[in-house]
Tab-separated table of C-alpha atoms and ligand atoms in Angstrom:
chain	number	residue	atom	x	y	z
Y	3	MET	CA	0.000	0.000	0.000
Y	4	ASN	CA	1.456	3.368	-0.886
Y	5	THR	CA	1.531	6.225	1.634
Y	6	LYS	CA	-1.156	8.346	0.019
Y	7	LYS	CA	-3.560	5.489	-0.023
Y	8	TYR	CA	-2.749	4.524	3.568
Y	9	VAL	CA	-3.492	8.010	4.864
Y	10	TYR	CA	-6.675	8.135	2.819
Y	11	ARG	CA	-7.889	4.908	4.336
Y	12	THR	CA	-6.932	5.754	7.892
Y	13	VAL	CA	-8.695	9.096	7.946
Y	14	ILE	CA	-12.014	7.865	6.692
Y	15	SER	CA	-12.257	4.286	7.778
Y	16	ALA	CA	-14.411	5.121	10.790
Y	17	VAL	CA	-16.970	6.978	8.709
Y	18	LEU	CA	-17.002	4.237	6.145
Y	19	LEU	CA	-18.056	1.624	8.633
Y	20	LEU	CA	-21.383	3.376	8.680
Y	21	PHE	CA	-21.835	2.722	4.975
Y	22	LEU	CA	-21.338	-0.963	5.269
Y	23	THR	CA	-24.269	-3.194	5.838
Y	24	GLY	CA	-23.153	-6.269	7.605
Y	25	THR	CA	-25.933	-8.550	6.481
Y	26	GLY	CA	-27.268	-7.441	3.108
Y	27	LYS	CA	-27.576	-4.766	0.501
Y	28	VAL	CA	-30.492	-2.928	1.990
Y	29	ILE	CA	-29.534	-0.023	4.189
Y	30	THR	CA	-32.024	0.258	7.002
Y	31	GLU	CA	-33.578	3.527	8.060
Y	32	THR	CA	-31.541	3.460	11.251
Y	33	GLU	CA	-28.322	3.074	9.325
Y	34	LYS	CA	-29.297	5.847	6.941
Y	35	GLN	CA	-29.872	8.123	9.884
Y	36	ALA	CA	-26.571	7.075	11.413
Y	37	VAL	CA	-24.738	7.848	8.189
Y	38	SER	CA	-26.561	11.105	7.864
Y	39	SER	CA	-26.018	12.289	11.411
Y	40	ALA	CA	-22.362	11.312	11.318
Y	41	ASN	CA	-21.828	13.196	8.091
Y	42	SER	CA	-23.863	16.250	8.878
Y	43	ALA	CA	-22.702	16.729	12.459
Y	44	GLY	CA	-22.335	20.417	13.138
Y	45	GLN	CA	-24.027	21.454	9.903
Y	46	GLY	CA	-27.672	20.494	9.914
Y	47	ASN	CA	-30.225	21.758	7.472
Y	48	GLY	CA	-31.721	25.176	7.702
Y	49	ALA	CA	-35.006	24.142	9.221
Y	50	GLY	CA	-33.354	22.008	11.877
Y	51	THR	CA	-30.962	24.728	12.842
Y	52	GLU	CA	-33.720	27.251	13.233
Y	53	GLN	CA	-35.697	24.871	15.371
Y	54	GLU	CA	-32.704	24.262	17.572
Y	55	HIS	CA	-32.179	27.975	17.978
Y	56	GLY	CA	-35.826	28.300	18.869
Y	57	ARG	CA	-35.444	25.718	21.584
Y	58	MET	CA	-32.396	27.478	22.923
Y	59	LEU	CA	-34.635	30.229	24.219
Y	60	PRO	CA	-36.246	28.460	27.166
Y	61	ASP	CA	-39.475	29.816	28.516
Y	62	ASP	CA	-38.165	30.103	32.032
Y	63	ARG	CA	-35.323	32.361	30.916
Y	64	GLY	CA	-37.884	34.696	29.404
Y	65	GLU	CA	-39.948	34.603	32.575
Y	66	GLN	CA	-36.895	35.422	34.660
Y	67	LYS	CA	-36.195	38.464	32.533
Y	68	GLU	CA	-39.727	39.626	32.868
Y	69	MET	CA	-39.569	39.216	36.620
Y	70	GLN	CA	-36.402	41.294	36.763
Y	71	ALA	CA	-38.023	43.813	34.507
Y	72	ASP	CA	-40.991	44.109	36.852
Y	73	SER	CA	-38.734	44.704	39.800
Y	74	ASP	CA	-36.858	47.596	38.182
Y	75	GLY	CA	-39.889	48.966	36.415
Y	76	SER	CA	-38.690	48.567	32.799
Y	77	GLY	CA	-40.592	45.423	31.980
Y	78	GLU	CA	-41.535	46.217	28.399
Y	79	GLN	CA	-37.990	46.945	27.298
Y	80	LYS	CA	-36.549	43.714	28.653
Y	81	GLY	CA	-39.433	41.777	27.192
Y	82	THR	CA	-38.504	43.214	23.788
Y	83	HIS	CA	-34.902	42.098	24.249
Y	84	ALA	CA	-36.042	38.560	24.878
Y	85	ASP	CA	-38.056	38.578	21.644
Y	86	SER	CA	-35.241	39.960	19.544
Y	87	GLY	CA	-33.030	37.208	20.916
Y	88	GLY	CA	-35.375	34.771	19.207
Y	89	GLN	CA	-35.047	36.598	15.903
Y	90	LYS	CA	-31.278	36.587	16.115
Y	91	GLY	CA	-31.388	32.856	16.612
Y	92	ALA	CA	-33.403	32.376	13.457
Y	93	GLU	CA	-31.103	34.634	11.465
Y	94	ALA	CA	-28.035	32.725	12.620
Y	95	GLY	CA	-29.711	29.529	11.408
Y	96	SER	CA	-30.203	30.723	7.850
Y	97	GLY	CA	-26.711	32.239	7.837
Y	98	GLU	CA	-25.162	28.826	8.497
Y	99	GLU	CA	-27.145	27.383	5.633
Y	100	THR	CA	-25.767	29.768	3.058
Y	101	ARG	CA	-22.196	29.506	4.371
Y	102	GLU	CA	-21.989	25.726	4.085
Y	103	LYS	CA	-23.606	24.188	0.990
Y	104	LYS	CA	-25.385	20.893	1.383
Y	105	LYS	CA	-23.596	18.132	-0.495
Y	106	ILE	CA	-25.015	15.337	-2.626
Y	107	ALA	CA	-23.284	12.674	-4.729
Y	108	LEU	CA	-24.785	11.087	-7.829
Y	109	THR	CA	-23.339	7.621	-8.419
Y	110	PHE	CA	-23.874	5.556	-11.555
Y	111	ASP	CA	-23.353	1.785	-11.585
Y	112	ASP	CA	-23.050	-0.878	-14.287
Y	113	GLY	CA	-21.646	1.342	-17.062
Y	114	PRO	CA	-20.156	2.669	-19.119
Y	115	ASP	CA	-22.926	2.450	-21.689
Y	116	SER	CA	-22.192	3.336	-25.332
Y	117	GLU	CA	-25.358	5.396	-25.739
Y	118	TYR	CA	-26.572	6.696	-22.392
Y	119	THR	CA	-23.292	7.438	-20.626
Y	120	PRO	CA	-22.276	9.998	-23.295
Y	121	MET	CA	-25.756	11.536	-23.068
Y	122	LEU	CA	-25.339	11.815	-19.310
Y	123	LEU	CA	-21.811	13.241	-19.647
Y	124	ASP	CA	-23.128	15.972	-21.958
Y	125	GLY	CA	-25.734	16.977	-19.388
Y	126	LEU	CA	-23.280	16.908	-16.494
Y	127	ALA	CA	-20.813	19.059	-18.449
Y	128	GLU	CA	-23.504	21.629	-19.275
Y	129	ARG	CA	-24.293	21.908	-15.577
Y	130	GLY	CA	-20.700	21.825	-14.329
Y	131	VAL	CA	-21.410	18.742	-12.208
Y	132	LYS	CA	-18.997	15.933	-11.322
Y	133	ALA	CA	-20.341	12.464	-10.595
Y	134	THR	CA	-19.017	9.035	-9.640
Y	135	PHE	CA	-19.074	6.058	-12.005
Y	136	PHE	CA	-18.773	2.558	-10.544
Y	137	VAL	CA	-17.877	0.815	-13.772
Y	138	ILE	CA	-17.950	-2.869	-14.658
Y	139	GLY	CA	-14.422	-3.822	-15.784
Y	140	LYS	CA	-15.589	-5.720	-18.849
Y	141	GLN	CA	-17.773	-2.805	-19.982
Y	142	ALA	CA	-14.940	-0.347	-19.404
Y	143	GLU	CA	-12.739	-2.450	-21.654
Y	144	GLU	CA	-15.372	-2.419	-24.400
Y	145	GLN	CA	-16.058	1.330	-24.232
Y	146	PRO	CA	-12.662	3.054	-24.388
Y	147	GLU	CA	-14.021	6.288	-25.875
Y	148	VAL	CA	-16.623	6.691	-23.165
Y	149	MET	CA	-14.106	5.830	-20.445
Y	150	LYS	CA	-11.710	8.458	-21.779
Y	151	ARG	CA	-14.472	11.038	-21.642
Y	152	ILE	CA	-15.347	10.153	-18.038
Y	153	VAL	CA	-11.713	10.599	-17.035
Y	154	ASP	CA	-11.040	13.721	-19.124
Y	155	GLU	CA	-14.149	15.442	-17.821
Y	156	GLY	CA	-13.081	15.034	-14.211
Y	157	HIS	CA	-15.473	12.434	-12.852
Y	158	LEU	CA	-14.489	9.849	-10.256
Y	159	ILE	CA	-14.234	6.198	-11.276
Y	160	GLY	CA	-14.842	3.337	-8.878
Y	161	ASN	CA	-14.719	-0.443	-9.222
Y	162	HIS	CA	-17.912	-2.513	-9.669
Y	163	THR	CA	-16.008	-5.794	-10.335
Y	164	TYR	CA	-15.014	-7.159	-13.736
Y	165	ASN	CA	-18.090	-9.284	-14.498
Y	166	HIS	CA	-20.677	-7.784	-12.143
Y	167	VAL	CA	-20.577	-10.753	-9.782
Y	168	ASP	CA	-21.899	-11.309	-6.277
Y	169	ILE	CA	-18.562	-11.455	-4.499
Y	170	ARG	CA	-20.067	-12.425	-1.161
Y	171	HIS	CA	-21.013	-15.770	-2.636
Y	172	MET	CA	-17.629	-16.556	-4.175
Y	173	THR	CA	-14.402	-17.840	-2.719
Y	174	GLN	CA	-12.159	-15.138	-1.329
Y	175	THR	CA	-9.600	-15.821	-4.068
Y	176	ALA	CA	-12.113	-15.616	-6.919
Y	177	ALA	CA	-13.681	-12.453	-5.504
Y	178	LYS	CA	-10.301	-10.807	-5.158
Y	179	GLU	CA	-9.452	-11.690	-8.768
Y	180	GLU	CA	-12.699	-10.103	-9.979
Y	181	ILE	CA	-11.881	-6.859	-8.232
Y	182	LEU	CA	-8.215	-6.699	-9.170
Y	183	LYS	CA	-9.002	-7.497	-12.808
Y	184	ALA	CA	-11.400	-4.539	-12.930
Y	185	ASN	CA	-8.774	-2.358	-11.261
Y	186	GLU	CA	-6.291	-3.225	-14.012
Y	187	VAL	CA	-8.729	-1.984	-16.639
Y	188	ILE	CA	-9.461	1.227	-14.732
Y	189	ILE	CA	-5.757	1.961	-14.205
Y	190	LYS	CA	-5.231	1.885	-17.978
Y	191	TYR	CA	-7.531	4.895	-18.259
Y	192	THR	CA	-6.860	6.818	-15.059
Y	193	GLY	CA	-3.204	5.986	-14.474
Y	194	GLU	CA	-3.865	5.242	-10.829
Y	195	GLU	CA	-5.392	2.563	-8.658
Y	196	PRO	CA	-9.018	3.226	-7.826
Y	197	CYS	CA	-9.721	3.664	-4.114
Y	198	PHE	CA	-13.430	2.949	-4.078
Y	199	LEU	CA	-15.305	-0.293	-4.533
Y	200	ARG	CA	-19.034	-0.783	-4.828
Y	201	PRO	CA	-19.769	-4.492	-4.644
Y	202	PRO	CA	-22.600	-5.534	-6.996
Y	203	PHE	CA	-25.926	-5.950	-5.172
Y	204	GLY	CA	-24.337	-4.161	-2.223
Y	205	ASN	CA	-22.898	-7.505	-1.166
Y	206	GLY	CA	-19.464	-6.700	0.141
Y	207	THR	CA	-17.413	-8.049	2.996
Y	208	SER	CA	-15.110	-6.156	5.312
Y	209	ARG	CA	-12.522	-8.927	5.030
Y	210	LEU	CA	-12.391	-8.546	1.264
Y	211	GLU	CA	-12.272	-4.769	1.530
Y	212	LYS	CA	-9.176	-5.115	3.671
Y	213	ASP	CA	-7.697	-7.735	1.371
Y	214	VAL	CA	-7.875	-5.576	-1.763
Y	215	GLU	CA	-7.032	-2.370	0.140
Y	216	MET	CA	-10.081	-0.536	-1.126
Y	217	ILE	CA	-12.951	1.314	0.450
Y	218	GLN	CA	-16.492	0.048	-0.024
Y	219	VAL	CA	-19.074	2.719	-0.737
Y	220	LEU	CA	-22.759	1.872	-0.730
Y	221	TRP	CA	-25.547	4.475	-0.922
Y	222	THR	CA	-28.142	6.265	1.174
Y	223	ILE	CA	-30.860	6.605	-1.509
Y	224	ASP	CA	-31.764	3.768	-3.875
Y	225	THR	CA	-33.767	5.242	-6.758
Y	226	MET	CA	-34.692	1.760	-8.102
Y	227	ASP	CA	-34.264	3.375	-11.543
Y	228	TRP	CA	-33.508	0.037	-13.203
Y	229	ALA	CA	-36.829	-1.382	-12.045
Y	230	CYS	CA	-39.244	1.515	-12.551
Y	231	LYS	CA	-37.639	3.144	-15.614
Y	232	ASN	CA	-39.786	6.157	-14.823
Y	233	GLU	CA	-38.302	9.643	-14.784
Y	234	ALA	CA	-40.887	11.204	-12.460
Y	235	GLN	CA	-40.727	8.335	-10.001
Y	236	ILE	CA	-36.921	8.444	-9.823
Y	237	CYS	CA	-37.032	12.190	-9.186
Y	238	SER	CA	-39.684	11.960	-6.488
Y	239	THR	CA	-37.740	9.244	-4.654
Y	240	VAL	CA	-34.724	11.549	-4.524
Y	241	TYR	CA	-36.727	14.643	-3.490
Y	242	ARG	CA	-38.461	12.690	-0.728
Y	243	GLU	CA	-35.276	11.303	0.827
Y	244	VAL	CA	-32.544	13.813	-0.001
Y	245	LYS	CA	-30.570	15.487	2.758
Y	246	ASP	CA	-27.069	16.787	3.277
Y	247	ASN	CA	-24.465	14.150	2.276
Y	248	SER	CA	-26.873	11.879	0.408
Y	249	ILE	CA	-25.334	9.297	-1.915
Y	250	ILE	CA	-27.734	8.470	-4.751
Y	251	LEU	CA	-27.691	5.109	-6.541
Y	252	MET	CA	-28.546	5.180	-10.262
Y	253	HIS	CA	-27.550	3.266	-13.402
Y	254	ASP	CA	-26.319	5.078	-16.527
Y	255	GLU	CA	-27.893	2.649	-18.953
Y	256	TYR	CA	-31.457	3.965	-19.260
Y	257	PRO	CA	-32.743	7.148	-20.932
Y	258	THR	CA	-35.162	7.638	-18.026
Y	259	THR	CA	-32.259	7.626	-15.581
Y	260	VAL	CA	-30.286	10.182	-17.574
Y	261	ARG	CA	-33.265	12.542	-17.812
Y	262	ALA	CA	-34.102	12.076	-14.131
Y	263	ALA	CA	-30.513	12.695	-13.020
Y	264	LEU	CA	-30.339	15.974	-14.946
Y	265	ARG	CA	-33.720	17.082	-13.638
Y	266	VAL	CA	-32.644	16.316	-10.078
Y	267	ILE	CA	-29.518	18.420	-10.601
Y	268	ASP	CA	-31.481	21.398	-11.954
Y	269	LYS	CA	-33.908	21.369	-9.037
Y	270	LEU	CA	-31.519	20.653	-6.180
Y	271	GLN	CA	-28.867	23.108	-7.355
Y	272	LYS	CA	-31.507	25.821	-7.002
Y	273	GLU	CA	-32.189	24.577	-3.487
Y	274	GLY	CA	-28.547	25.079	-2.535
Y	275	TYR	CA	-27.146	21.581	-3.039
Y	276	GLU	CA	-23.644	21.117	-4.367
Y	277	PHE	CA	-23.107	17.967	-6.460
Y	278	VAL	CA	-19.808	16.287	-5.588
Y	279	THR	CA	-17.970	13.014	-6.143
Y	280	VAL	CA	-18.352	10.428	-3.346
Y	281	ASP	CA	-14.844	10.964	-1.972
Y	282	LYS	CA	-15.928	14.492	-0.934
Y	283	ILE	CA	-18.710	13.042	1.192
Y	284	VAL	CA	-16.877	10.032	2.580
Y	285	MET	CA	-13.817	12.078	3.542
Y	286	ASP	CA	-15.670	14.806	5.477
W	190	NI	NI1	-24.540	-3.168	-10.371
Protein backbone atom coordinates (compact mmCIF):
# COMPACT_ATOMS: atom_id res chain seq x y z
CA MET A 1 0.00 0.00 0.00
CA ASN A 2 1.46 3.37 -0.89
CA THR A 3 1.53 6.22 1.63
CA LYS A 4 -1.16 8.35 0.02
CA LYS A 5 -3.56 5.49 -0.02
CA TYR A 6 -2.75 4.52 3.57
CA VAL A 7 -3.49 8.01 4.86
CA TYR A 8 -6.68 8.13 2.82
CA ARG A 9 -7.89 4.91 4.34
CA THR A 10 -6.93 5.75 7.89
CA VAL A 11 -8.70 9.10 7.95
CA ILE A 12 -12.01 7.87 6.69
CA SER A 13 -12.26 4.29 7.78
CA ALA A 14 -14.41 5.12 10.79
CA VAL A 15 -16.97 6.98 8.71
CA LEU A 16 -17.00 4.24 6.15
CA LEU A 17 -18.06 1.62 8.63
CA LEU A 18 -21.38 3.38 8.68
CA PHE A 19 -21.83 2.72 4.97
CA LEU A 20 -21.34 -0.96 5.27
CA THR A 21 -24.27 -3.19 5.84
CA GLY A 22 -23.15 -6.27 7.61
CA THR A 23 -25.93 -8.55 6.48
CA GLY A 24 -27.27 -7.44 3.11
CA LYS A 25 -27.58 -4.77 0.50
CA VAL A 26 -30.49 -2.93 1.99
CA ILE A 27 -29.53 -0.02 4.19
CA THR A 28 -32.02 0.26 7.00
CA GLU A 29 -33.58 3.53 8.06
CA THR A 30 -31.54 3.46 11.25
CA GLU A 31 -28.32 3.07 9.32
CA LYS A 32 -29.30 5.85 6.94
CA GLN A 33 -29.87 8.12 9.88
CA ALA A 34 -26.57 7.08 11.41
CA VAL A 35 -24.74 7.85 8.19
CA SER A 36 -26.56 11.11 7.86
CA SER A 37 -26.02 12.29 11.41
CA ALA A 38 -22.36 11.31 11.32
CA ASN A 39 -21.83 13.20 8.09
CA SER A 40 -23.86 16.25 8.88
CA ALA A 41 -22.70 16.73 12.46
CA GLY A 42 -22.33 20.42 13.14
CA GLN A 43 -24.03 21.45 9.90
CA GLY A 44 -27.67 20.49 9.91
CA ASN A 45 -30.22 21.76 7.47
CA GLY A 46 -31.72 25.18 7.70
CA ALA A 47 -35.01 24.14 9.22
CA GLY A 48 -33.35 22.01 11.88
CA THR A 49 -30.96 24.73 12.84
CA GLU A 50 -33.72 27.25 13.23
CA GLN A 51 -35.70 24.87 15.37
CA GLU A 52 -32.70 24.26 17.57
CA HIS A 53 -32.18 27.98 17.98
CA GLY A 54 -35.83 28.30 18.87
CA ARG A 55 -35.44 25.72 21.58
CA MET A 56 -32.40 27.48 22.92
CA LEU A 57 -34.64 30.23 24.22
CA PRO A 58 -36.25 28.46 27.17
CA ASP A 59 -39.48 29.82 28.52
CA ASP A 60 -38.16 30.10 32.03
CA ARG A 61 -35.32 32.36 30.92
CA GLY A 62 -37.88 34.70 29.40
CA GLU A 63 -39.95 34.60 32.58
CA GLN A 64 -36.90 35.42 34.66
CA LYS A 65 -36.19 38.46 32.53
CA GLU A 66 -39.73 39.63 32.87
CA MET A 67 -39.57 39.22 36.62
CA GLN A 68 -36.40 41.29 36.76
CA ALA A 69 -38.02 43.81 34.51
CA ASP A 70 -40.99 44.11 36.85
CA SER A 71 -38.73 44.70 39.80
CA ASP A 72 -36.86 47.60 38.18
CA GLY A 73 -39.89 48.97 36.42
CA SER A 74 -38.69 48.57 32.80
CA GLY A 75 -40.59 45.42 31.98
CA GLU A 76 -41.53 46.22 28.40
CA GLN A 77 -37.99 46.94 27.30
CA LYS A 78 -36.55 43.71 28.65
CA GLY A 79 -39.43 41.78 27.19
CA THR A 80 -38.50 43.21 23.79
CA HIS A 81 -34.90 42.10 24.25
CA ALA A 82 -36.04 38.56 24.88
CA ASP A 83 -38.06 38.58 21.64
CA SER A 84 -35.24 39.96 19.54
CA GLY A 85 -33.03 37.21 20.92
CA GLY A 86 -35.38 34.77 19.21
CA GLN A 87 -35.05 36.60 15.90
CA LYS A 88 -31.28 36.59 16.11
CA GLY A 89 -31.39 32.86 16.61
CA ALA A 90 -33.40 32.38 13.46
CA GLU A 91 -31.10 34.63 11.46
CA ALA A 92 -28.03 32.73 12.62
CA GLY A 93 -29.71 29.53 11.41
CA SER A 94 -30.20 30.72 7.85
CA GLY A 95 -26.71 32.24 7.84
CA GLU A 96 -25.16 28.83 8.50
CA GLU A 97 -27.14 27.38 5.63
CA THR A 98 -25.77 29.77 3.06
CA ARG A 99 -22.20 29.51 4.37
CA GLU A 100 -21.99 25.73 4.09
CA LYS A 101 -23.61 24.19 0.99
CA LYS A 102 -25.38 20.89 1.38
CA LYS A 103 -23.60 18.13 -0.50
CA ILE A 104 -25.01 15.34 -2.63
CA ALA A 105 -23.28 12.67 -4.73
CA LEU A 106 -24.79 11.09 -7.83
CA THR A 107 -23.34 7.62 -8.42
CA PHE A 108 -23.87 5.56 -11.55
CA ASP A 109 -23.35 1.78 -11.58
CA ASP A 110 -23.05 -0.88 -14.29
CA GLY A 111 -21.65 1.34 -17.06
CA PRO A 112 -20.16 2.67 -19.12
CA ASP A 113 -22.93 2.45 -21.69
CA SER A 114 -22.19 3.34 -25.33
CA GLU A 115 -25.36 5.40 -25.74
CA TYR A 116 -26.57 6.70 -22.39
CA THR A 117 -23.29 7.44 -20.63
CA PRO A 118 -22.28 10.00 -23.29
CA MET A 119 -25.76 11.54 -23.07
CA LEU A 120 -25.34 11.81 -19.31
CA LEU A 121 -21.81 13.24 -19.65
CA ASP A 122 -23.13 15.97 -21.96
CA GLY A 123 -25.73 16.98 -19.39
CA LEU A 124 -23.28 16.91 -16.49
CA ALA A 125 -20.81 19.06 -18.45
CA GLU A 126 -23.50 21.63 -19.28
CA ARG A 127 -24.29 21.91 -15.58
CA GLY A 128 -20.70 21.83 -14.33
CA VAL A 129 -21.41 18.74 -12.21
CA LYS A 130 -19.00 15.93 -11.32
CA ALA A 131 -20.34 12.46 -10.60
CA THR A 132 -19.02 9.04 -9.64
CA PHE A 133 -19.07 6.06 -12.00
CA PHE A 134 -18.77 2.56 -10.54
CA VAL A 135 -17.88 0.82 -13.77
CA ILE A 136 -17.95 -2.87 -14.66
CA GLY A 137 -14.42 -3.82 -15.78
CA LYS A 138 -15.59 -5.72 -18.85
CA GLN A 139 -17.77 -2.80 -19.98
CA ALA A 140 -14.94 -0.35 -19.40
CA GLU A 141 -12.74 -2.45 -21.65
CA GLU A 142 -15.37 -2.42 -24.40
CA GLN A 143 -16.06 1.33 -24.23
CA PRO A 144 -12.66 3.05 -24.39
CA GLU A 145 -14.02 6.29 -25.87
CA VAL A 146 -16.62 6.69 -23.17
CA MET A 147 -14.11 5.83 -20.45
CA LYS A 148 -11.71 8.46 -21.78
CA ARG A 149 -14.47 11.04 -21.64
CA ILE A 150 -15.35 10.15 -18.04
CA VAL A 151 -11.71 10.60 -17.04
CA ASP A 152 -11.04 13.72 -19.12
CA GLU A 153 -14.15 15.44 -17.82
CA GLY A 154 -13.08 15.03 -14.21
CA HIS A 155 -15.47 12.43 -12.85
CA LEU A 156 -14.49 9.85 -10.26
CA ILE A 157 -14.23 6.20 -11.28
CA GLY A 158 -14.84 3.34 -8.88
CA ASN A 159 -14.72 -0.44 -9.22
CA HIS A 160 -17.91 -2.51 -9.67
CA THR A 161 -16.01 -5.79 -10.33
CA TYR A 162 -15.01 -7.16 -13.74
CA ASN A 163 -18.09 -9.28 -14.50
CA HIS A 164 -20.68 -7.78 -12.14
CA VAL A 165 -20.58 -10.75 -9.78
CA ASP A 166 -21.90 -11.31 -6.28
CA ILE A 167 -18.56 -11.46 -4.50
CA ARG A 168 -20.07 -12.43 -1.16
CA HIS A 169 -21.01 -15.77 -2.64
CA MET A 170 -17.63 -16.56 -4.17
CA THR A 171 -14.40 -17.84 -2.72
CA GLN A 172 -12.16 -15.14 -1.33
CA THR A 173 -9.60 -15.82 -4.07
CA ALA A 174 -12.11 -15.62 -6.92
CA ALA A 175 -13.68 -12.45 -5.50
CA LYS A 176 -10.30 -10.81 -5.16
CA GLU A 177 -9.45 -11.69 -8.77
CA GLU A 178 -12.70 -10.10 -9.98
CA ILE A 179 -11.88 -6.86 -8.23
CA LEU A 180 -8.22 -6.70 -9.17
CA LYS A 181 -9.00 -7.50 -12.81
CA ALA A 182 -11.40 -4.54 -12.93
CA ASN A 183 -8.77 -2.36 -11.26
CA GLU A 184 -6.29 -3.22 -14.01
CA VAL A 185 -8.73 -1.98 -16.64
CA ILE A 186 -9.46 1.23 -14.73
CA ILE A 187 -5.76 1.96 -14.20
CA LYS A 188 -5.23 1.88 -17.98
CA TYR A 189 -7.53 4.90 -18.26
CA THR A 190 -6.86 6.82 -15.06
CA GLY A 191 -3.20 5.99 -14.47
CA GLU A 192 -3.86 5.24 -10.83
CA GLU A 193 -5.39 2.56 -8.66
CA PRO A 194 -9.02 3.23 -7.83
CA CYS A 195 -9.72 3.66 -4.11
CA PHE A 196 -13.43 2.95 -4.08
CA LEU A 197 -15.31 -0.29 -4.53
CA ARG A 198 -19.03 -0.78 -4.83
CA PRO A 199 -19.77 -4.49 -4.64
CA PRO A 200 -22.60 -5.53 -7.00
CA PHE A 201 -25.93 -5.95 -5.17
CA GLY A 202 -24.34 -4.16 -2.22
CA ASN A 203 -22.90 -7.50 -1.17
CA GLY A 204 -19.46 -6.70 0.14
CA THR A 205 -17.41 -8.05 3.00
CA SER A 206 -15.11 -6.16 5.31
CA ARG A 207 -12.52 -8.93 5.03
CA LEU A 208 -12.39 -8.55 1.26
CA GLU A 209 -12.27 -4.77 1.53
CA LYS A 210 -9.18 -5.12 3.67
CA ASP A 211 -7.70 -7.73 1.37
CA VAL A 212 -7.88 -5.58 -1.76
CA GLU A 213 -7.03 -2.37 0.14
CA MET A 214 -10.08 -0.54 -1.13
CA ILE A 215 -12.95 1.31 0.45
CA GLN A 216 -16.49 0.05 -0.02
CA VAL A 217 -19.07 2.72 -0.74
CA LEU A 218 -22.76 1.87 -0.73
CA TRP A 219 -25.55 4.47 -0.92
CA THR A 220 -28.14 6.26 1.17
CA ILE A 221 -30.86 6.61 -1.51
CA ASP A 222 -31.76 3.77 -3.88
CA THR A 223 -33.77 5.24 -6.76
CA MET A 224 -34.69 1.76 -8.10
CA ASP A 225 -34.26 3.37 -11.54
CA TRP A 226 -33.51 0.04 -13.20
CA ALA A 227 -36.83 -1.38 -12.04
CA CYS A 228 -39.24 1.52 -12.55
CA LYS A 229 -37.64 3.14 -15.61
CA ASN A 230 -39.79 6.16 -14.82
CA GLU A 231 -38.30 9.64 -14.78
CA ALA A 232 -40.89 11.20 -12.46
CA GLN A 233 -40.73 8.34 -10.00
CA ILE A 234 -36.92 8.44 -9.82
CA CYS A 235 -37.03 12.19 -9.19
CA SER A 236 -39.68 11.96 -6.49
CA THR A 237 -37.74 9.24 -4.65
CA VAL A 238 -34.72 11.55 -4.52
CA TYR A 239 -36.73 14.64 -3.49
CA ARG A 240 -38.46 12.69 -0.73
CA GLU A 241 -35.28 11.30 0.83
CA VAL A 242 -32.54 13.81 0.00
CA LYS A 243 -30.57 15.49 2.76
CA ASP A 244 -27.07 16.79 3.28
CA ASN A 245 -24.47 14.15 2.28
CA SER A 246 -26.87 11.88 0.41
CA ILE A 247 -25.33 9.30 -1.92
CA ILE A 248 -27.73 8.47 -4.75
CA LEU A 249 -27.69 5.11 -6.54
CA MET A 250 -28.55 5.18 -10.26
CA HIS A 251 -27.55 3.27 -13.40
CA ASP A 252 -26.32 5.08 -16.53
CA GLU A 253 -27.89 2.65 -18.95
CA TYR A 254 -31.46 3.96 -19.26
CA PRO A 255 -32.74 7.15 -20.93
CA THR A 256 -35.16 7.64 -18.03
CA THR A 257 -32.26 7.63 -15.58
CA VAL A 258 -30.29 10.18 -17.57
CA ARG A 259 -33.26 12.54 -17.81
CA ALA A 260 -34.10 12.08 -14.13
CA ALA A 261 -30.51 12.69 -13.02
CA LEU A 262 -30.34 15.97 -14.95
CA ARG A 263 -33.72 17.08 -13.64
CA VAL A 264 -32.64 16.32 -10.08
CA ILE A 265 -29.52 18.42 -10.60
CA ASP A 266 -31.48 21.40 -11.95
CA LYS A 267 -33.91 21.37 -9.04
CA LEU A 268 -31.52 20.65 -6.18
CA GLN A 269 -28.87 23.11 -7.35
CA LYS A 270 -31.51 25.82 -7.00
CA GLU A 271 -32.19 24.58 -3.49
CA GLY A 272 -28.55 25.08 -2.53
CA TYR A 273 -27.15 21.58 -3.04
CA GLU A 274 -23.64 21.12 -4.37
CA PHE A 275 -23.11 17.97 -6.46
CA VAL A 276 -19.81 16.29 -5.59
CA THR A 277 -17.97 13.01 -6.14
CA VAL A 278 -18.35 10.43 -3.35
CA ASP A 279 -14.84 10.96 -1.97
CA LYS A 280 -15.93 14.49 -0.93
CA ILE A 281 -18.71 13.04 1.19
CA VAL A 282 -16.88 10.03 2.58
CA MET A 283 -13.82 12.08 3.54
CA ASP A 284 -15.67 14.81 5.48
NI1 LIG B 1 -24.54 -3.17 -10.37
